Amino acid sequence: MTQSPDDMFGDEDYPAYTMGRAAEILGTSQDFLRRLDEAKLIDPHRSTGGHRRYSRYQLRLAARARELVDQGTALEAACRIIILEDQLQEALEQNRKLQGG
């Protein structure tokens, strides 16, 4: 099923942003985004040409990583914290659904 542009850009997981644009939005370097990929925090979509493309969800994770690193947290520890925060949020949402709320 093909999505219209409005549907795609409304999708949190649609890889709408190039690496350059993502770095610009986050106020960080492209190298920082590569390091997040290497640390397995985010797995950007690859275009047919092999270029990384990021979703809004991935940009939120990257922004959180930058915040933690800027506060002095090591990159690997920041990534682990974010993964745990994300897992906790997902578990809380599933629990709410199961409770009918």
JSON list of C-alpha atoms in Angstrom, two decimals:
[
{"chain": "A", "resi": 1, "resn": "MET", "atom": "CA", "xyz": [0.00, 0.00, 0.00]},
{"chain": "A", "resi": 2, "resn": "THR", "atom": "CA", "xyz": [1.42, 3.37, -1.01]},
{"chain": "A", "resi": 3, "resn": "GLN", "atom": "CA", "xyz": [1.15, 6.24, 1.43]},
{"chain": "A", "resi": 4, "resn": "SER", "atom": "CA", "xyz": [0.40, 9.79, 0.39]},
{"chain": "A", "resi": 5, "resn": "PRO", "atom": "CA", "xyz": [3.00, 12.43, 1.39]},
{"chain": "A", "resi": 6, "resn": "ASP", "atom": "CA", "xyz": [0.69, 13.70, 4.16]},
{"chain": "A", "resi": 7, "resn": "ASP", "atom": "CA", "xyz": [0.42, 10.18, 5.60]},
{"chain": "A", "resi": 8, "resn": "MET", "atom": "CA", "xyz": [4.17, 9.62, 5.40]},
{"chain": "A", "resi": 9, "resn": "PHE", "atom": "CA", "xyz": [5.17, 12.86, 7.11]},
{"chain": "A", "resi": 10, "resn": "GLY", "atom": "CA", "xyz": [2.57, 12.29, 9.82]},
{"chain": "A", "resi": 11, "resn": "ASP", "atom": "CA", "xyz": [4.15, 8.90, 10.50]},
{"chain": "A", "resi": 12, "resn": "GLU", "atom": "CA", "xyz": [6.63, 9.02, 13.41]},
{"chain": "A", "resi": 13, "resn": "ASP", "atom": "CA", "xyz": [8.65, 6.22, 11.82]},
{"chain": "A", "resi": 14, "resn": "TYR", "atom": "CA", "xyz": [8.82, 7.55, 8.26]},
{"chain": "A", "resi": 15, "resn": "PRO", "atom": "CA", "xyz": [12.49, 8.27, 7.38]},
{"chain": "A", "resi": 16, "resn": "ALA", "atom": "CA", "xyz": [11.93, 11.84, 6.20]},
{"chain": "A", "resi": 17, "resn": "TYR", "atom": "CA", "xyz": [15.21, 13.49, 7.20]},
{"chain": "A", "resi": 18, "resn": "THR", "atom": "CA", "xyz": [18.63, 13.25, 5.60]},
{"chain": "A", "resi": 19, "resn": "MET", "atom": "CA", "xyz": [21.65, 12.98, 7.85]},
{"chain": "A", "resi": 20, "resn": "GLY", "atom": "CA", "xyz": [22.59, 16.60, 7.16]},
{"chain": "A", "resi": 21, "resn": "ARG", "atom": "CA", "xyz": [19.11, 17.88, 7.97]},
{"chain": "A", "resi": 22, "resn": "ALA", "atom": "CA", "xyz": [18.87, 15.69, 11.07]},
{"chain": "A", "resi": 23, "resn": "ALA", "atom": "CA", "xyz": [22.20, 17.03, 12.36]},
{"chain": "A", "resi": 24, "resn": "GLU", "atom": "CA", "xyz": [21.04, 20.59, 11.66]},
{"chain": "A", "resi": 25, "resn": "ILE", "atom": "CA", "xyz": [17.74, 20.07, 13.50]},
{"chain": "A", "resi": 26, "resn": "LEU", "atom": "CA", "xyz": [19.55, 18.57, 16.50]},
{"chain": "A", "resi": 27, "resn": "GLY", "atom": "CA", "xyz": [22.38, 21.11, 16.48]},
{"chain": "A", "resi": 28, "resn": "THR", "atom": "CA", "xyz": [24.94, 18.33, 16.40]},
{"chain": "A", "resi": 29, "resn": "SER", "atom": "CA", "xyz": [27.43, 16.81, 13.98]},
{"chain": "A", "resi": 30, "resn": "GLN", "atom": "CA", "xyz": [26.84, 14.09, 11.44]},
{"chain": "A", "resi": 31, "resn": "ASP", "atom": "CA", "xyz": [29.57, 12.14, 13.23]},
{"chain": "A", "resi": 32, "resn": "PHE", "atom": "CA", "xyz": [27.46, 12.15, 16.41]},
{"chain": "A", "resi": 33, "resn": "LEU", "atom": "CA", "xyz": [24.60, 10.56, 14.45]},
{"chain": "A", "resi": 34, "resn": "ARG", "atom": "CA", "xyz": [27.00, 7.94, 13.03]},
{"chain": "A", "resi": 35, "resn": "ARG", "atom": "CA", "xyz": [28.14, 7.14, 16.57]},
{"chain": "A", "resi": 36, "resn": "LEU", "atom": "CA", "xyz": [24.53, 6.62, 17.67]},
{"chain": "A", "resi": 37, "resn": "ASP", "atom": "CA", "xyz": [24.12, 4.20, 14.77]},
{"chain": "A", "resi": 38, "resn": "GLU", "atom": "CA", "xyz": [27.34, 2.37, 15.79]},
{"chain": "A", "resi": 39, "resn": "ALA", "atom": "CA", "xyz": [26.10, 2.23, 19.41]},
{"chain": "A", "resi": 40, "resn": "LYS", "atom": "CA", "xyz": [22.86, 0.65, 18.08]},
{"chain": "A", "resi": 41, "resn": "LEU", "atom": "CA", "xyz": [20.62, 3.33, 19.58]},
{"chain": "A", "resi": 42, "resn": "ILE", "atom": "CA", "xyz": [19.14, 4.17, 16.20]},
{"chain": "A", "resi": 43, "resn": "ASP", "atom": "CA", "xyz": [19.17, 2.22, 12.97]},
{"chain": "A", "resi": 44, "resn": "PRO", "atom": "CA", "xyz": [18.52, 4.74, 10.21]},
{"chain": "A", "resi": 45, "resn": "HIS", "atom": "CA", "xyz": [16.84, 3.71, 7.00]},
{"chain": "A", "resi": 46, "resn": "ARG", "atom": "CA", "xyz": [19.22, 3.50, 4.05]},
{"chain": "A", "resi": 47, "resn": "SER", "atom": "CA", "xyz": [18.19, 5.01, 0.73]},
{"chain": "A", "resi": 48, "resn": "THR", "atom": "CA", "xyz": [18.88, 3.09, -2.46]},
{"chain": "A", "resi": 49, "resn": "GLY", "atom": "CA", "xyz": [22.09, 5.14, -2.70]},
{"chain": "A", "resi": 50, "resn": "GLY", "atom": "CA", "xyz": [23.12, 4.06, 0.82]},
{"chain": "A", "resi": 51, "resn": "HIS", "atom": "CA", "xyz": [22.42, 7.42, 2.50]},
{"chain": "A", "resi": 52, "resn": "ARG", "atom": "CA", "xyz": [21.08, 7.45, 6.05]},
{"chain": "A", "resi": 53, "resn": "ARG", "atom": "CA", "xyz": [17.56, 8.80, 6.56]},
{"chain": "A", "resi": 54, "resn": "TYR", "atom": "CA", "xyz": [16.00, 9.46, 9.97]},
{"chain": "A", "resi": 55, "resn": "SER", "atom": "CA", "xyz": [12.47, 9.47, 11.33]},
{"chain": "A", "resi": 56, "resn": "ARG", "atom": "CA", "xyz": [11.03, 11.90, 13.89]},
{"chain": "A", "resi": 57, "resn": "TYR", "atom": "CA", "xyz": [11.11, 9.09, 16.46]},
{"chain": "A", "resi": 58, "resn": "GLN", "atom": "CA", "xyz": [14.83, 8.57, 15.82]},
{"chain": "A", "resi": 59, "resn": "LEU", "atom": "CA", "xyz": [15.45, 12.31, 16.07]},
{"chain": "A", "resi": 60, "resn": "ARG", "atom": "CA", "xyz": [13.78, 12.32, 19.51]},
{"chain": "A", "resi": 61, "resn": "LEU", "atom": "CA", "xyz": [16.09, 9.51, 20.65]},
{"chain": "A", "resi": 62, "resn": "ALA", "atom": "CA", "xyz": [19.12, 11.34, 19.23]},
{"chain": "A", "resi": 63, "resn": "ALA", "atom": "CA", "xyz": [18.08, 14.57, 20.96]},
{"chain": "A", "resi": 64, "resn": "ARG", "atom": "CA", "xyz": [17.80, 12.73, 24.28]},
{"chain": "A", "resi": 65, "resn": "ALA", "atom": "CA", "xyz": [21.25, 11.20, 23.72]},
{"chain": "A", "resi": 66, "resn": "ARG", "atom": "CA", "xyz": [22.72, 14.60, 23.00]},
{"chain": "A", "resi": 67, "resn": "GLU", "atom": "CA", "xyz": [21.12, 16.00, 26.17]},
{"chain": "A", "resi": 68, "resn": "LEU", "atom": "CA", "xyz": [22.64, 13.21, 28.31]},
{"chain": "A", "resi": 69, "resn": "VAL", "atom": "CA", "xyz": [26.06, 13.47, 26.65]},
{"chain": "A", "resi": 70, "resn": "ASP", "atom": "CA", "xyz": [26.03, 17.25, 27.10]},
{"chain": "A", "resi": 71, "resn": "GLN", "atom": "CA", "xyz": [25.41, 16.62, 30.82]},
{"chain": "A", "resi": 72, "resn": "GLY", "atom": "CA", "xyz": [28.56, 14.48, 30.98]},
{"chain": "A", "resi": 73, "resn": "THR", "atom": "CA", "xyz": [27.14, 10.99, 30.50]},
{"chain": "A", "resi": 74, "resn": "ALA", "atom": "CA", "xyz": [29.28, 8.65, 28.38]},
{"chain": "A", "resi": 75, "resn": "LEU", "atom": "CA", "xyz": [27.71, 7.91, 25.00]},
{"chain": "A", "resi": 76, "resn": "GLU", "atom": "CA", "xyz": [27.37, 4.16, 25.66]},
{"chain": "A", "resi": 77, "resn": "ALA", "atom": "CA", "xyz": [25.72, 4.80, 29.04]},
{"chain": "A", "resi": 78, "resn": "ALA", "atom": "CA", "xyz": [23.42, 7.42, 27.50]},
{"chain": "A", "resi": 79, "resn": "CYS", "atom": "CA", "xyz": [22.31, 4.93, 24.85]},
{"chain": "A", "resi": 80, "resn": "ARG", "atom": "CA", "xyz": [21.58, 2.29, 27.49]},
{"chain": "A", "resi": 81, "resn": "ILE", "atom": "CA", "xyz": [19.58, 4.78, 29.57]},
{"chain": "A", "resi": 82, "resn": "ILE", "atom": "CA", "xyz": [17.52, 5.78, 26.53]},
{"chain": "A", "resi": 83, "resn": "ILE", "atom": "CA", "xyz": [16.84, 2.16, 25.56]},
{"chain": "A", "resi": 84, "resn": "LEU", "atom": "CA", "xyz": [15.65, 1.44, 29.11]},
{"chain": "A", "resi": 85, "resn": "GLU", "atom": "CA", "xyz": [13.49, 4.59, 29.17]},
{"chain": "A", "resi": 86, "resn": "ASP", "atom": "CA", "xyz": [11.94, 3.58, 25.85]},
{"chain": "A", "resi": 87, "resn": "GLN", "atom": "CA", "xyz": [11.27, 0.02, 27.06]},
{"chain": "A", "resi": 88, "resn": "LEU", "atom": "CA", "xyz": [9.67, 1.36, 30.24]},
{"chain": "A", "resi": 89, "resn": "GLN", "atom": "CA", "xyz": [7.41, 3.71, 28.27]},
{"chain": "A", "resi": 90, "resn": "GLU", "atom": "CA", "xyz": [6.34, 0.87, 25.99]},
{"chain": "A", "resi": 91, "resn": "ALA", "atom": "CA", "xyz": [5.60, -1.39, 28.98]},
{"chain": "A", "resi": 92, "resn": "LEU", "atom": "CA", "xyz": [3.55, 1.35, 30.66]},
{"chain": "A", "resi": 93, "resn": "GLU", "atom": "CA", "xyz": [1.52, 1.88, 27.47]},
{"chain": "A", "resi": 94, "resn": "GLN", "atom": "CA", "xyz": [0.86, -1.85, 27.13]},
{"chain": "A", "resi": 95, "resn": "ASN", "atom": "CA", "xyz": [-0.19, -2.02, 30.78]},
{"chain": "A", "resi": 96, "resn": "ARG", "atom": "CA", "xyz": [-2.64, 0.88, 30.27]},
{"chain": "A", "resi": 97, "resn": "LYS", "atom": "CA", "xyz": [-4.16, -0.90, 27.26]},
{"chain": "A", "resi": 98, "resn": "LEU", "atom": "CA", "xyz": [-4.54, -4.12, 29.20]},
{"chain": "A", "resi": 99, "resn": "GLN", "atom": "CA", "xyz": [-6.28, -2.26, 32.03]},
{"chain": "A", "resi": 100, "resn": "GLY", "atom": "CA", "xyz": [-8.67, -0.69, 29.57]},
{"chain": "A", "resi": 101, "resn": "GLY", "atom": "CA", "xyz": [-7.36, 2.84, 29.97]}
]
